[in-house]
Tab-separated table of C-alpha atoms and ligand atoms in Angstrom:
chain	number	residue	atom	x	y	z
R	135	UNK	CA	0.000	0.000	0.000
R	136	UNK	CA	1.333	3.475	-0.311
R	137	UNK	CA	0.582	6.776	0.560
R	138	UNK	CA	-2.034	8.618	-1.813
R	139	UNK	CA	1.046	11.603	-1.366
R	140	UNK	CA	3.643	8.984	-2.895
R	141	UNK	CA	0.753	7.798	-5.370
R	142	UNK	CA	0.818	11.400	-6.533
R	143	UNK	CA	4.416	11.723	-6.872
R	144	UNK	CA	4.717	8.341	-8.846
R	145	UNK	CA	1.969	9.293	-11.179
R	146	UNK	CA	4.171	12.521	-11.493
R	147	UNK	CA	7.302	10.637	-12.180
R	148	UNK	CA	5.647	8.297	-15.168
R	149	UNK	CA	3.921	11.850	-16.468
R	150	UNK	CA	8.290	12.473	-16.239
R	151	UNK	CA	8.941	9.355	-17.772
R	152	UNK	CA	6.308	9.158	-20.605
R	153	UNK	CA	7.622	13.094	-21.591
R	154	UNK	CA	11.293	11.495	-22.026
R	155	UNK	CA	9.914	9.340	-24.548
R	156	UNK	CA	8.177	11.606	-26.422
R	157	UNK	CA	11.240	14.041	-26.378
R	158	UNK	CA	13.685	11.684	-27.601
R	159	UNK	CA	10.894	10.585	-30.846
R	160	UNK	CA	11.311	14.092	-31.695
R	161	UNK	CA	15.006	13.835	-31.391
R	162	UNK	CA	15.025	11.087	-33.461
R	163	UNK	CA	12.583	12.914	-36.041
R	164	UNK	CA	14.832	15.999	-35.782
R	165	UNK	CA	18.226	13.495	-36.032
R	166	UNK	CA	16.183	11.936	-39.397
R	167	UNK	CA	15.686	15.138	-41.029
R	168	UNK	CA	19.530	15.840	-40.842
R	169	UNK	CA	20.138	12.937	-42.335
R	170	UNK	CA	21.772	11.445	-39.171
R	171	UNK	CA	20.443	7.723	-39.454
R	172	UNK	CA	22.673	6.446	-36.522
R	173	UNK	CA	21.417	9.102	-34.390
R	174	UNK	CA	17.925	8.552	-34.611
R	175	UNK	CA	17.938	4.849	-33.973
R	176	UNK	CA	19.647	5.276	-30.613
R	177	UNK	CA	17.330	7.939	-29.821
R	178	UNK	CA	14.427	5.457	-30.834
R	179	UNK	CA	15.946	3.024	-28.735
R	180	UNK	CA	15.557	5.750	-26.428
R	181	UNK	CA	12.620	6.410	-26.396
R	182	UNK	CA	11.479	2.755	-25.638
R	183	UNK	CA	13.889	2.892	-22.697
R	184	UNK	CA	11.536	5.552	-21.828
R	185	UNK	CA	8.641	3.865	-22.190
R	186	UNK	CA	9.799	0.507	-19.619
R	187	UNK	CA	10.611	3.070	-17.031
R	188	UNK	CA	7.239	4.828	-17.324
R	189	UNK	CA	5.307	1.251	-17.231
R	190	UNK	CA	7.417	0.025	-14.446
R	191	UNK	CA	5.978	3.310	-12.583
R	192	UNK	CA	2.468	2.571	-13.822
R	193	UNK	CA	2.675	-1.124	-12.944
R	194	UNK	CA	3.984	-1.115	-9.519
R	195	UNK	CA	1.425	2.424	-8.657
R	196	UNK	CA	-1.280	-0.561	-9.612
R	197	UNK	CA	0.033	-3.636	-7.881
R	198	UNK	CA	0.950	-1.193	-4.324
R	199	UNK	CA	-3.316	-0.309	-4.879
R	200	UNK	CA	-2.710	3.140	-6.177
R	201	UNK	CA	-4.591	4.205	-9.139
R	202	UNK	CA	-2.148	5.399	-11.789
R	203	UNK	CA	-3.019	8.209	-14.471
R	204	UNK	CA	-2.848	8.800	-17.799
R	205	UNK	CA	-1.914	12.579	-17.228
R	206	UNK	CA	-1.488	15.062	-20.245
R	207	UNK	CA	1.994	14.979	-22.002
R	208	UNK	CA	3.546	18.163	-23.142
R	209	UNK	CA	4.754	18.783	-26.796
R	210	UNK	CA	8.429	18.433	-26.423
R	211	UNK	CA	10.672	21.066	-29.265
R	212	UNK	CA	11.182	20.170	-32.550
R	213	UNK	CA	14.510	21.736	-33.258
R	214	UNK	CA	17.576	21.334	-31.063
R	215	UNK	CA	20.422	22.515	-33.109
R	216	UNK	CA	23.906	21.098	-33.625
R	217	UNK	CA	24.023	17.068	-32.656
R	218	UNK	CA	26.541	18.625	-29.991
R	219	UNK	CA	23.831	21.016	-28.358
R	220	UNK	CA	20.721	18.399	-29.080
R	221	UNK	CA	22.874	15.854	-26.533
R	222	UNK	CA	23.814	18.663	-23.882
R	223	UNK	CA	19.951	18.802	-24.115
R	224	UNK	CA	19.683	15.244	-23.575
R	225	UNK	CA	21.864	15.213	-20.616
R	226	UNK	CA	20.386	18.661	-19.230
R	227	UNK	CA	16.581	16.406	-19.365
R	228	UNK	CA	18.243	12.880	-17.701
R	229	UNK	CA	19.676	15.324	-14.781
R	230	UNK	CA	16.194	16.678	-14.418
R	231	UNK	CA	15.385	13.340	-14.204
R	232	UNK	CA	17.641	12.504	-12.018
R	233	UNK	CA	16.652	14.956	-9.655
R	234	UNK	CA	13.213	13.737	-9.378
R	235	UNK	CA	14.197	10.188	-8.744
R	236	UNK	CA	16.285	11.486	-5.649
R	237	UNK	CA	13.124	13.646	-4.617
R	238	UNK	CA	11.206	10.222	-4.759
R	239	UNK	CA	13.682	8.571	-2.541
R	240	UNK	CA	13.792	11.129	-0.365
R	241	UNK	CA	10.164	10.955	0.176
R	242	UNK	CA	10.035	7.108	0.398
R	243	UNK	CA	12.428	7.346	3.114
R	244	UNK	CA	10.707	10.292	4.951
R	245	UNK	CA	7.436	8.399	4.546
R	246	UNK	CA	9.690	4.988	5.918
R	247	UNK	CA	7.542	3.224	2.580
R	248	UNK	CA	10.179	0.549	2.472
R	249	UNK	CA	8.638	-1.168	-0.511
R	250	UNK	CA	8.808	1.871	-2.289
R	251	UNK	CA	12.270	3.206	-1.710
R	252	UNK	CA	13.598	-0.635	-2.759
R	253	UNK	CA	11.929	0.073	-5.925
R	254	UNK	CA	13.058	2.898	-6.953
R	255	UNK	CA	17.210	1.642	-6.154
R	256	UNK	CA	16.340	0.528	-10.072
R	257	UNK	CA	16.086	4.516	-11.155
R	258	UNK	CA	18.807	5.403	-9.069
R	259	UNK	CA	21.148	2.685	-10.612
R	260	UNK	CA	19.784	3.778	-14.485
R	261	UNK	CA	19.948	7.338	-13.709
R	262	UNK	CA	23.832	6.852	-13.474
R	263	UNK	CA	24.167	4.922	-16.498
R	264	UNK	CA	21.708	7.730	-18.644
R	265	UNK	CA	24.158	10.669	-17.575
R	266	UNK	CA	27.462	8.491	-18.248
R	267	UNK	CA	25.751	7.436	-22.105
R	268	UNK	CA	25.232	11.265	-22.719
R	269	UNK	CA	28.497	12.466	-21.519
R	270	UNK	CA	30.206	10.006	-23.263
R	271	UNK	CA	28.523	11.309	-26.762
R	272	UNK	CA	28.687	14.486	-26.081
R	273	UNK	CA	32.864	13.727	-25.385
R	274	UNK	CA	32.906	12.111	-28.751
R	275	UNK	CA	30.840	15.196	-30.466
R	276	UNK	CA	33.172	17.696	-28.477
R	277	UNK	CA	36.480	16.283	-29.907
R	278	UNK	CA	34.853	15.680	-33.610
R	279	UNK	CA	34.443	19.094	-33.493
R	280	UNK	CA	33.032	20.347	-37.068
R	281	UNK	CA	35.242	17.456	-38.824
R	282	UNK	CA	32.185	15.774	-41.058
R	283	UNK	CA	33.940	12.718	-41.206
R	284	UNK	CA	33.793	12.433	-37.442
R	285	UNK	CA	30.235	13.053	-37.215
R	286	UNK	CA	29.937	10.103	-39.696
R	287	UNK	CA	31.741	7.875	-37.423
R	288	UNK	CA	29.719	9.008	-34.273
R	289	UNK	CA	26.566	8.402	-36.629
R	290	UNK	CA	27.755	4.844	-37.663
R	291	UNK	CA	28.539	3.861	-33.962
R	292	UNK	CA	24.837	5.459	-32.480
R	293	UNK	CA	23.320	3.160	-35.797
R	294	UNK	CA	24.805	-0.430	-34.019
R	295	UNK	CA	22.649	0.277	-30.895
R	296	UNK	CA	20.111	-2.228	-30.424
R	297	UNK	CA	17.702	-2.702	-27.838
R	298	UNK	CA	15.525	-5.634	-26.649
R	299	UNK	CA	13.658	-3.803	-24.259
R	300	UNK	CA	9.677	-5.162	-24.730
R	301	UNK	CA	7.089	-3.525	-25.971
R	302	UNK	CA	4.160	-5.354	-24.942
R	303	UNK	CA	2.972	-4.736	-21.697
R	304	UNK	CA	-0.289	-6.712	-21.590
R	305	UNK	CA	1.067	-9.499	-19.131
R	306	UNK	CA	2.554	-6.951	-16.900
R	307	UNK	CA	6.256	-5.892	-17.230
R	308	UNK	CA	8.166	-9.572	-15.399
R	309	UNK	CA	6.613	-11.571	-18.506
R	310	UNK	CA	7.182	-8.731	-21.104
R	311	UNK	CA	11.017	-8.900	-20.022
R	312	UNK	CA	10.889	-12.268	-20.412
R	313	UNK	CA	9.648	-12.512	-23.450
R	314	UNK	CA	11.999	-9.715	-24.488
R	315	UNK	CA	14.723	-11.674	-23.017
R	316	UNK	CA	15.528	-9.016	-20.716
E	153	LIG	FE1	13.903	7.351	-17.640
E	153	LIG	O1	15.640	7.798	-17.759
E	153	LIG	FE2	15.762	8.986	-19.078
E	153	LIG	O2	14.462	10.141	-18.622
């Protein structure tokens, strides 16, 4: 059971969650348009990243007998510049992110919802490895500077990313990572 103040705030967080997704589709629409094939698949893979961590929110807000919403998601940009400045935007998001996860925690433990604060050790644990992807692209875009060979190279490494994270959440997100061999 949890608090109808923590079912808020997780509600909140997959409202977060579901807004990363649809910012990094229009990354990878934006990345498309430049031609930048590589980018937009990892930001596609991105984007269903997104979706597990909203529907692991959304799940567990059901199975603790909270009621999770379907809350309004706001239109993200549709232009973000250089590939340099559209990943220092990606980053800037994931530490927003970031920062809600801890203010999660910190309510779990002010709230001493033990269930809930071993949950969300998950988020804590991806958060790190978000910001460490994005600073190590934006690294790679820093020292490739405005060399267009480089950028083909970054583009060619971001197209090998492949993701088996499921898609399917009808049996509830164990089986779909299962089935996603996950
Ligand atoms: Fe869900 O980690 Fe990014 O936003």
């Amino acid at each position: 059971m949890i608090s109808k103040k923590m079912e808020k705030a997780l509600n909140g967080q997959v409202n977060k969650e579901m807004y990363s997704a649809y910012l990094y589709m229009a990354m990878s629409s934006y990345s498309d348009g430049m031609g930048l094939k590589g980018f937009a698949n990892w930001l596609m893979a991105q984007y269903h990243e997104e979706m597990l961590h909203a529907m692991k929110i959304y799940e567990y807000i059901t199975r603790q007998g909270g009621r999770a919403r379907v809350l309004a998601i706001k239109e993200p940009p549709a232009d973000f510049g250089t590939p340099l400045n559209m990943f220092k935007k990606v980053l800037e998001h994931e530490k927003f992110v970031t920062r809600s996860i801890n203010d999660l925690v910190d309510l779990a433990l002010a709230e001493k919802d033990h269930a809930t604060h071993i949950f969300l050790q998950w988020y804590v644990t991806e958060q790190v490895e978000e910001e460490e992807n994005d600073n190590d692209i934006i690294a790679r875009l820093e020292m490739v500077g405005n060399s267009k060979d480089g950028l083909f190279m970054v583009d060619k490494d971001l197209a090998a990313r492949q993701t088996t994270v499921p898609t399917d959440f009808s049996k509830g997100i164990e089986s779909a990572m299962k089935a996603a061999g996950e």
